[in-house]
Tab-separated table of C-alpha atoms in Angstrom:
chain	number	residue	atom	x	y	z
L	910	MET	CA	-39.636	7.601	143.039
L	911	GLY	CA	-36.528	5.458	141.387
L	912	SER	CA	-33.057	5.809	140.224
L	913	ALA	CA	-32.762	7.197	136.771
L	914	PRO	CA	-31.799	4.029	134.733
L	915	LEU	CA	-35.252	2.637	136.736
L	916	LEU	CA	-37.128	5.726	135.168
L	917	LEU	CA	-35.260	5.066	131.715
L	918	GLU	CA	-36.230	1.688	132.076
L	919	THR	CA	-40.548	2.983	131.807
L	920	LEU	CA	-39.573	5.350	129.396
L	921	ILE	CA	-38.042	3.135	127.146
L	922	GLY	CA	-41.258	0.670	127.768
L	923	HIS	CA	-43.213	2.725	126.093
L	924	ALA	CA	-42.337	2.636	122.483
L	925	SER	CA	-43.370	6.751	121.369
L	926	VAL	CA	-42.065	6.495	118.085
L	927	SER	CA	-43.633	9.908	116.559
L	928	ARG	CA	-46.065	8.108	114.111
L	929	ASP	CA	-47.791	6.990	117.007
L	930	SER	CA	-49.739	8.665	119.951
L	931	ASN	CA	-47.292	9.730	123.130
L	932	LEU	CA	-50.031	9.352	125.454
L	933	GLU	CA	-49.334	6.664	127.508
L	934	LEU	CA	-46.090	7.783	128.012
L	935	ILE	CA	-47.490	11.156	129.107
L	936	ARG	CA	-50.112	9.518	131.511
L	937	PHE	CA	-47.370	7.654	132.773
L	938	ILE	CA	-45.177	10.969	133.383
L	939	GLU	CA	-48.179	12.852	135.237
L	940	GLY	CA	-48.982	9.605	137.280
L	941	TYR	CA	-45.034	10.595	138.813
L	942	LEU	CA	-45.337	14.088	139.333
L	943	ASP	CA	-48.858	13.388	141.035
L	944	GLU	CA	-46.829	11.646	143.769
L	945	PHE	CA	-45.056	14.686	144.393
L	946	GLY	CA	-47.600	17.222	144.127
L	947	VAL	CA	-45.973	18.566	140.884
L	948	PRO	CA	-48.266	20.706	139.142
L	949	TYR	CA	-48.694	20.094	135.385
L	950	GLU	CA	-50.838	20.786	132.843
L	951	ARG	CA	-50.967	19.308	128.805
L	952	ILE	CA	-50.739	20.735	125.716
L	953	GLU	CA	-52.900	18.902	123.268
L	954	ASN	CA	-52.333	18.574	119.428
L	955	ASP	CA	-55.352	19.105	117.213
L	956	ASP	CA	-56.970	15.768	117.589
L	957	GLY	CA	-55.871	14.834	121.080
L	958	SER	CA	-53.776	12.017	119.757
L	959	LYS	CA	-50.462	13.334	121.236
L	960	ALA	CA	-49.560	16.133	123.955
L	961	ASN	CA	-47.138	17.982	125.796
L	962	LEU	CA	-46.344	18.325	129.198
L	963	LEU	CA	-45.757	21.421	131.369
L	964	ALA	CA	-44.849	21.359	134.885
L	965	ARG	CA	-43.637	23.660	137.510
L	966	ILE	CA	-41.578	22.760	140.605
L	967	GLY	CA	-40.953	25.592	142.652
L	968	PRO	CA	-42.593	29.223	143.226
L	969	ALA	CA	-43.817	30.999	140.425
L	970	GLU	CA	-41.353	33.508	140.245
L	971	ALA	CA	-39.173	34.777	137.292
L	972	GLY	CA	-36.088	34.000	136.823
L	973	GLY	CA	-36.662	29.679	136.913
L	974	VAL	CA	-34.923	27.603	134.164
L	975	VAL	CA	-36.595	25.361	131.962
L	976	LEU	CA	-35.691	21.734	130.953
L	977	SER	CA	-36.907	20.961	127.552
L	978	GLY	CA	-37.010	17.187	126.655
L	979	HIS	CA	-39.067	15.646	123.650
L	980	THR	CA	-41.086	12.574	124.465
L	981	ASP	CA	-41.143	10.847	120.690
L	982	VAL	CA	-38.002	8.527	119.338
L	983	VAL	CA	-37.533	7.829	115.616
L	984	PRO	CA	-38.528	4.152	114.283
L	985	VAL	CA	-36.441	0.929	114.441
L	986	ASP	CA	-37.684	-0.900	111.161
L	987	GLY	CA	-35.356	-2.435	108.882
L	988	GLN	CA	-32.266	-1.758	111.658
L	989	PRO	CA	-30.430	-4.863	112.868
L	990	TRP	CA	-31.135	-4.245	116.333
L	991	THR	CA	-29.428	-7.150	118.856
L	992	SER	CA	-31.854	-6.989	121.543
L	993	ASP	CA	-35.416	-5.754	121.973
L	994	PRO	CA	-35.144	-1.782	121.423
L	995	PHE	CA	-37.995	-0.914	123.523
L	996	SER	CA	-36.689	-2.975	126.337
L	997	LEU	CA	-33.830	-1.421	128.217
L	998	THR	CA	-30.832	-3.326	128.134
L	999	ASP	CA	-27.906	-3.506	130.419
L	1000	ARG	CA	-25.249	-5.441	128.884
L	1001	GLY	CA	-22.747	-5.273	131.534
L	1002	ASP	CA	-20.629	-2.839	129.442
L	1003	GLY	CA	-21.414	0.365	131.464
L	1004	ARG	CA	-23.959	1.055	128.719
L	1005	LEU	CA	-27.842	0.986	128.664
L	1006	TYR	CA	-29.343	-0.075	125.387
L	1007	GLY	CA	-32.755	0.604	123.668
L	1008	ARG	CA	-34.297	3.639	121.874
L	1009	GLY	CA	-34.407	6.827	122.763
L	1010	SER	CA	-32.060	6.180	125.844
L	1011	CYS	CA	-29.566	8.933	124.412
L	1012	ASP	CA	-32.429	10.492	122.417
L	1013	MET	CA	-33.340	11.689	124.498
L	1014	LYS	CA	-35.361	9.477	127.211
L	1015	GLY	CA	-31.868	9.725	128.952
L	1016	PHE	CA	-31.951	13.223	129.936
L	1017	ILE	CA	-36.143	12.953	131.154
L	1018	ALA	CA	-34.911	10.018	133.025
L	1019	CYS	CA	-32.573	12.372	135.076
L	1020	VAL	CA	-35.391	14.971	135.264
L	1021	LEU	CA	-38.060	12.617	136.391
L	1022	ALA	CA	-35.023	11.208	138.833
L	1023	GLN	CA	-34.282	14.427	140.592
L	1024	ILE	CA	-37.832	15.418	141.224
L	1025	PRO	CA	-37.911	13.949	144.631
L	1026	ALA	CA	-35.166	16.138	146.001
L	1027	TRP	CA	-36.292	18.805	144.367
L	1028	VAL	CA	-39.966	19.255	146.074
L	1029	GLU	CA	-37.915	19.051	149.565
L	1030	GLN	CA	-35.661	21.977	148.337
L	1031	PRO	CA	-36.007	25.335	149.343
L	1032	LEU	CA	-36.359	26.841	145.852
L	1033	GLU	CA	-36.251	30.279	145.148
L	1034	ARG	CA	-36.930	30.283	141.432
L	1035	PRO	CA	-38.492	27.535	139.668
L	1036	ILE	CA	-37.839	24.683	137.464
L	1037	TYR	CA	-40.144	24.356	134.390
L	1038	LEU	CA	-40.561	20.831	132.720
L	1039	ALA	CA	-41.456	21.220	129.071
L	1040	PHE	CA	-41.473	17.892	127.491
L	1041	SER	CA	-43.186	17.599	123.711
L	1042	TYR	CA	-44.231	15.735	121.009
L	1043	ASP	CA	-43.367	15.113	117.260
L	1044	GLU	CA	-39.719	16.680	117.806
L	1045	GLU	CA	-37.836	13.829	115.306
L	1046	VAL	CA	-40.787	14.900	112.562
L	1047	GLY	CA	-40.437	18.721	112.681
L	1048	CYS	CA	-40.332	20.186	116.053
L	1049	LEU	CA	-44.238	20.175	115.813
L	1050	GLY	CA	-45.218	19.958	118.869
L	1051	ALA	CA	-43.128	22.517	121.084
L	1052	PRO	CA	-44.336	26.011	119.347
L	1053	ARG	CA	-47.939	25.791	121.059
L	1054	MET	CA	-46.124	24.806	124.244
L	1055	ILE	CA	-43.842	27.530	124.628
L	1056	GLU	CA	-46.557	29.485	123.768
L	1057	ARG	CA	-48.259	28.478	126.774
L	1058	LEU	CA	-45.123	28.750	129.067
L	1059	MET	CA	-44.840	32.731	127.859
L	1060	ALA	CA	-48.754	33.953	128.951
L	1061	GLY	CA	-49.187	31.624	131.443
L	1062	HIS	CA	-45.940	31.505	133.905
L	1063	PRO	CA	-43.406	34.309	134.924
L	1064	ARG	CA	-40.585	34.576	132.083
L	1065	PRO	CA	-37.785	31.800	133.199
L	1066	ALA	CA	-33.913	33.179	132.959
L	1067	ALA	CA	-32.679	30.222	130.200
L	1068	VAL	CA	-33.787	27.400	128.851
L	1069	ILE	CA	-31.399	23.727	128.694
L	1070	VAL	CA	-32.519	21.397	125.795
L	1071	GLY	CA	-31.456	18.507	127.167
L	1072	GLU	CA	-30.268	16.236	123.473
L	1073	PRO	CA	-27.287	14.516	123.459
L	1074	THR	CA	-24.231	16.308	124.009
L	1075	LEU	CA	-21.616	14.596	126.221
L	1076	MET	CA	-23.192	17.333	128.542
L	1077	ALA	CA	-21.261	20.054	126.658
L	1078	PRO	CA	-22.918	23.108	126.240
L	1079	VAL	CA	-23.808	23.939	122.710
L	1080	VAL	CA	-24.434	27.437	121.929
L	1081	ALA	CA	-25.695	27.105	118.334
L	1082	GLN	CA	-27.400	24.861	115.853
L	1083	LYS	CA	-28.879	25.419	112.367
L	1084	GLY	CA	-32.013	25.467	110.820
L	1085	ILE	CA	-33.977	23.577	108.676
L	1086	THR	CA	-36.502	22.942	106.702
L	1087	ASN	CA	-38.126	20.028	104.754
L	1088	LEU	CA	-39.363	20.362	101.073
L	1089	ARG	CA	-41.339	18.507	98.303
L	1090	THR	CA	-40.873	19.757	94.431
L	1091	THR	CA	-42.943	18.044	92.102
L	1092	VAL	CA	-42.361	18.206	88.353
L	1093	THR	CA	-44.864	17.803	86.079
L	1094	GLY	CA	-43.862	17.199	82.519
L	1095	CYS	CA	-44.939	16.335	79.263
L	1096	GLU	CA	-45.219	12.108	78.427
L	1097	ALA	CA	-44.041	11.124	75.065
L	1098	HIS	CA	-42.795	7.916	73.782
L	1099	SER	CA	-39.006	7.703	74.115
L	1100	SER	CA	-37.993	7.150	70.842
L	1101	GLN	CA	-39.770	10.647	70.049
L	1102	VAL	CA	-37.895	12.762	72.509
L	1103	ASN	CA	-38.479	16.197	70.555
L	1104	GLN	CA	-41.725	15.972	71.375
L	1105	GLY	CA	-42.036	15.916	75.093
L	1106	VAL	CA	-40.403	16.828	78.434
L	1107	SER	CA	-39.192	14.391	80.684
L	1108	ALA	CA	-39.847	15.121	84.332
L	1109	ILE	CA	-36.767	13.066	85.820
L	1110	HIS	CA	-34.513	14.770	83.303
L	1111	VAL	CA	-35.933	17.834	84.704
L	1112	ALA	CA	-35.802	16.870	88.310
L	1113	ALA	CA	-32.286	15.770	87.505
L	1114	ARG	CA	-31.204	19.506	86.581
L	1115	LEU	CA	-32.868	21.038	89.774
L	1116	VAL	CA	-30.756	18.077	91.933
L	1117	THR	CA	-27.914	19.232	90.944
L	1118	ARG	CA	-28.421	22.731	91.499
L	1119	ILE	CA	-29.372	22.229	94.734
L	1120	GLU	CA	-25.592	20.571	94.823
L	1121	ASP	CA	-24.445	23.572	93.399
L	1122	ILE	CA	-25.924	26.219	95.736
L	1123	MET	CA	-24.419	24.468	98.642
L	1124	ALA	CA	-20.945	24.771	97.052
L	1125	GLU	CA	-21.518	28.377	95.840
L	1126	LEU	CA	-22.458	29.225	99.897
L	1127	ARG	CA	-18.690	27.496	100.352
L	1128	ASP	CA	-17.001	29.661	98.151
L	1129	GLU	CA	-18.494	32.935	98.925
L	1130	GLY	CA	-17.094	32.344	102.435
L	1131	ARG	CA	-20.944	31.887	103.970
L	1132	VAL	CA	-19.200	29.866	106.212
L	1133	ASP	CA	-18.699	29.673	110.467
L	1134	GLU	CA	-16.222	27.191	111.394
L	1135	ALA	CA	-18.055	26.993	114.828
L	1136	PHE	CA	-19.888	23.658	112.810
L	1137	ASN	CA	-18.411	20.507	111.468
L	1138	VAL	CA	-20.180	21.108	108.624
L	1139	ALA	CA	-19.158	25.028	108.174
L	1140	HIS	CA	-21.692	25.933	105.452
L	1141	SER	CA	-25.650	25.490	104.543
L	1142	SER	CA	-26.043	22.265	103.659
L	1143	LEU	CA	-28.779	20.944	101.235
L	1144	HIS	CA	-29.503	17.379	100.712
L	1145	VAL	CA	-32.075	15.311	98.314
L	1146	GLY	CA	-32.828	12.309	100.140
L	1147	LYS	CA	-35.944	10.427	98.049
L	1148	ILE	CA	-36.568	10.800	94.369
L	1149	GLN	CA	-39.550	9.093	92.535
L	1150	GLY	CA	-40.899	9.261	89.024
L	1151	GLY	CA	-41.575	7.687	86.154
L	1152	THR	CA	-43.799	4.658	85.392
L	1153	ALA	CA	-41.694	2.627	81.918
L	1154	ILE	CA	-38.295	2.606	80.350
L	1155	ASN	CA	-39.743	3.993	77.311
L	1156	ILE	CA	-42.437	6.345	78.454
L	1157	MET	CA	-40.703	10.254	78.737
L	1158	ALA	CA	-42.055	10.198	82.588
L	1159	ARG	CA	-45.293	12.917	83.343
L	1160	GLU	CA	-44.047	13.276	86.843
L	1161	CYS	CA	-41.191	13.267	89.299
L	1162	ARG	CA	-40.826	14.784	92.769
L	1163	PHE	CA	-37.841	14.591	95.327
L	1164	ASP	CA	-37.953	15.227	98.758
L	1165	TRP	CA	-34.962	17.547	100.512
L	1166	GLU	CA	-34.185	19.638	102.919
L	1167	ILE	CA	-31.718	22.429	103.969
L	1168	ARG	CA	-29.841	22.900	106.936
L	1169	HIS	CA	-29.060	26.688	106.945
L	1170	LEU	CA	-26.518	28.378	109.332
L	1171	PRO	CA	-28.199	30.742	111.547
L	1172	GLN	CA	-26.729	34.150	110.042
L	1173	ASP	CA	-28.095	32.807	106.756
L	1174	GLY	CA	-31.789	31.764	106.980
L	1175	PHE	CA	-33.677	29.542	105.459
L	1176	ASP	CA	-34.925	32.376	102.682
L	1177	GLU	CA	-31.268	33.571	102.186
L	1178	VAL	CA	-30.482	29.952	100.579
L	1179	TYR	CA	-34.110	29.167	99.118
L	1180	ARG	CA	-34.597	32.164	96.882
L	1181	ARG	CA	-31.358	30.648	94.887
L	1182	PHE	CA	-33.029	27.502	94.078
L	1183	GLU	CA	-36.477	29.168	93.091
L	1184	ALA	CA	-34.779	31.834	90.895
L	1185	PHE	CA	-33.594	28.597	89.195
L	1186	ALA	CA	-36.724	26.588	89.081
L	1187	SER	CA	-38.740	29.783	88.239
L	1188	GLU	CA	-36.217	30.338	84.944
L	1189	LEU	CA	-36.082	26.997	83.767
L	1190	GLU	CA	-39.520	26.374	84.040
L	1191	ARG	CA	-40.468	29.538	81.897
L	1192	GLU	CA	-37.840	27.811	79.382
L	1193	LEU	CA	-39.607	24.389	79.431
L	1194	GLN	CA	-43.216	25.731	78.873
L	1195	GLY	CA	-41.865	27.222	75.454
L	1196	ARG	CA	-41.801	23.349	74.578
L	1197	SER	CA	-45.129	22.465	76.523
L	1198	PRO	CA	-47.446	24.570	78.703
L	1199	ARG	CA	-48.409	21.323	81.093
L	1200	VAL	CA	-44.767	21.817	82.391
L	1201	ALA	CA	-44.587	23.025	86.174
L	1202	ILE	CA	-42.491	22.740	88.915
L	1203	ARG	CA	-43.738	23.515	92.341
L	1204	THR	CA	-42.082	22.997	95.605
L	1205	GLU	CA	-43.825	23.179	98.755
L	1206	PRO	CA	-42.714	22.584	102.577
L	1207	LEU	CA	-43.304	19.353	103.994
L	1208	THR	CA	-42.602	21.632	107.895
L	1209	GLU	CA	-42.190	24.797	108.983
L	1210	THR	CA	-38.915	26.125	109.137
L	1211	VAL	CA	-37.149	25.041	112.665
L	1212	PRO	CA	-35.184	27.696	113.426
L	1213	GLY	CA	-31.825	27.935	114.024
L	1214	LEU	CA	-30.228	28.363	117.409
L	1215	ALA	CA	-27.546	31.718	117.140
L	1216	ASP	CA	-24.714	32.465	119.617
L	1217	ARG	CA	-26.222	35.404	121.153
L	1218	ASP	CA	-28.430	36.861	123.892
L	1219	ASN	CA	-27.872	33.397	125.554
L	1220	ALA	CA	-25.758	35.145	128.606
L	1221	GLU	CA	-28.181	33.753	131.475
L	1222	ALA	CA	-28.122	30.222	130.257
L	1223	VAL	CA	-24.596	30.026	129.321
L	1224	ALA	CA	-23.308	31.126	132.559
L	1225	LEU	CA	-25.602	28.741	134.234
L	1226	CYS	CA	-24.475	25.874	132.438
L	1227	HIS	CA	-20.430	27.440	133.274
L	1228	ALA	CA	-21.856	27.534	137.051
L	1229	LEU	CA	-22.890	23.555	137.233
L	1230	LEU	CA	-20.029	22.211	134.915
L	1231	GLY	CA	-17.540	24.902	135.637
L	1232	GLU	CA	-15.602	26.413	132.740
L	1233	ARG	CA	-15.886	24.389	128.983
L	1234	ASP	CA	-15.808	25.845	125.872
L	1235	SER	CA	-19.220	25.957	124.304
L	1236	GLU	CA	-19.779	24.213	120.856
L	1237	ALA	CA	-22.454	24.157	117.748
L	1238	VAL	CA	-23.837	21.458	116.088
L	1239	ALA	CA	-25.682	20.990	112.484
L	1240	TYR	CA	-28.589	18.795	113.828
L	1241	ALA	CA	-31.920	20.427	114.710
L	1242	THR	CA	-33.491	20.819	118.050
L	1243	GLU	CA	-36.398	23.269	119.720
L	1244	ALA	CA	-34.135	25.525	121.134
L	1245	GLY	CA	-34.151	27.791	117.644
L	1246	GLN	CA	-37.920	27.973	118.933
L	1247	PHE	CA	-37.216	29.159	122.488
L	1248	GLN	CA	-34.873	31.564	121.474
L	1249	ARG	CA	-37.346	32.684	118.968
L	1250	GLU	CA	-39.458	33.897	122.041
L	1251	GLY	CA	-36.529	36.061	123.353
L	1252	LEU	CA	-35.474	33.023	125.896
L	1253	ALA	CA	-31.582	32.443	126.743
L	1254	THR	CA	-30.911	29.210	125.307
L	1255	VAL	CA	-28.503	26.548	124.929
L	1256	ILE	CA	-28.166	22.946	124.391
L	1257	CYS	CA	-27.159	20.267	127.031
L	1258	GLY	CA	-27.983	16.815	127.656
L	1259	PRO	CA	-26.090	13.341	128.664
L	1260	GLY	CA	-25.339	10.826	125.484
L	1261	SER	CA	-23.810	11.300	122.225
L	1262	ILE	CA	-25.574	12.193	118.942
L	1263	ALA	CA	-23.431	9.389	117.503
L	1264	GLN	CA	-25.659	6.911	118.871
L	1265	ALA	CA	-28.644	8.735	118.142
L	1266	HIS	CA	-31.251	6.922	115.579
L	1267	GLN	CA	-28.714	3.756	115.445
L	1268	PRO	CA	-29.338	0.365	115.565
L	1269	ASP	CA	-28.404	-0.511	119.514
L	1270	GLU	CA	-28.633	2.869	120.757
L	1271	TYR	CA	-27.080	3.533	124.015
L	1272	ILE	CA	-26.107	5.565	126.512
L	1273	GLU	CA	-23.033	5.362	128.827
L	1274	LEU	CA	-23.849	5.153	132.678
L	1275	SER	CA	-21.349	7.868	132.983
L	1276	GLN	CA	-23.296	9.926	131.040
L	1277	LEU	CA	-26.382	9.188	133.435
L	1278	ASP	CA	-24.482	10.153	136.627
L	1279	ALA	CA	-22.739	13.404	135.174
L	1280	CYS	CA	-26.425	14.663	133.991
L	1281	MET	CA	-27.687	13.760	137.781
L	1282	ASP	CA	-25.336	15.601	139.021
L	1283	PHE	CA	-26.195	18.455	137.013
L	1284	MET	CA	-29.689	18.169	138.343
L	1285	GLN	CA	-28.427	18.230	141.699
L	1286	ARG	CA	-26.626	21.478	140.991
L	1287	LEU	CA	-29.277	23.217	139.534
L	1288	GLY	CA	-31.443	22.391	142.832
L	1289	ASP	CA	-28.885	23.926	144.782
L	1290	HIS	CA	-28.165	26.949	142.325
L	1291	LEU	CA	-31.711	28.095	142.524
L	1292	SER	CA	-32.132	27.278	146.003
L	1293	GLN	CA	-29.584	30.329	147.063
L	1294	ASP	CA	-30.184	33.753	146.013
């Protein structure tokens, strides 16, 4: 047993950065669940180095609630932390500092802290714990866990994804796809520019087109004012190419992303880039048949969360939190993956997304208290007809 801050201290002490295994953390949670007789199962990745954890508290009945959280955190490399990021620090300012404190081990700590009460309550509908791996690198772990949930358990009524929202219900999020475009040009001496094709120059035209597509979508009125960035956004985050200043580059590649509105979808946005790239490739192959433009996904598309078919989840949040305005967010979560399976889903958790991924990441103690109130009311709610 333990309070949410004490459990958070242990969770943060397990440095489950996405590039590493999360099994040490999973083993801790399994041992904790064993103390209270809570049944669970691991759903591992292909090589067994990482695992999701799916658990059920209460009866195997339809109409339960899923509490979803990811166990991985982003790296701290190069960030100017003023305390050990993997040791929870209380500086006496009402905040707890540590990597993952708000994104999103604070939520998981609150869930675990409420288990001693839940197992003693006469729950008439179950509470599911759905803890995933590799959310931070493309929501890779959740799909096989959701598949197991749907195949092996009675259908839940609602899913709460506990990403940091300051405990406000979020009903919509953008989807995301990470991409890599590789341009192959034709090398030549830079004094003989008519004899080659610079892959860097071609990539520059493609990058410019990516930004133009974003402007087109906005100008066409493809906007949703519920989002603080009201249109689908496209962004190039990394580019590299060339070998020397006096050589026309043979290769250049850049990594980019599409964060699409739920109503746009990935295909709607990407086909504009693909059409431009295909036309440009044909044009340049007239100068050199070696020219090629190839784009590949770095991750599967993470679907957006649309504000639809979510009445049960929204009503649950209102019942536990009181009437609050619903919000939309531009960051991606696993919520759209649950919705894709027909589950009513909202995002609601403690902490602010403004602190996520930052040096000296923190969560307010008041936010942990608010989340604990939510968890207590959830148990009471599911113990009633």
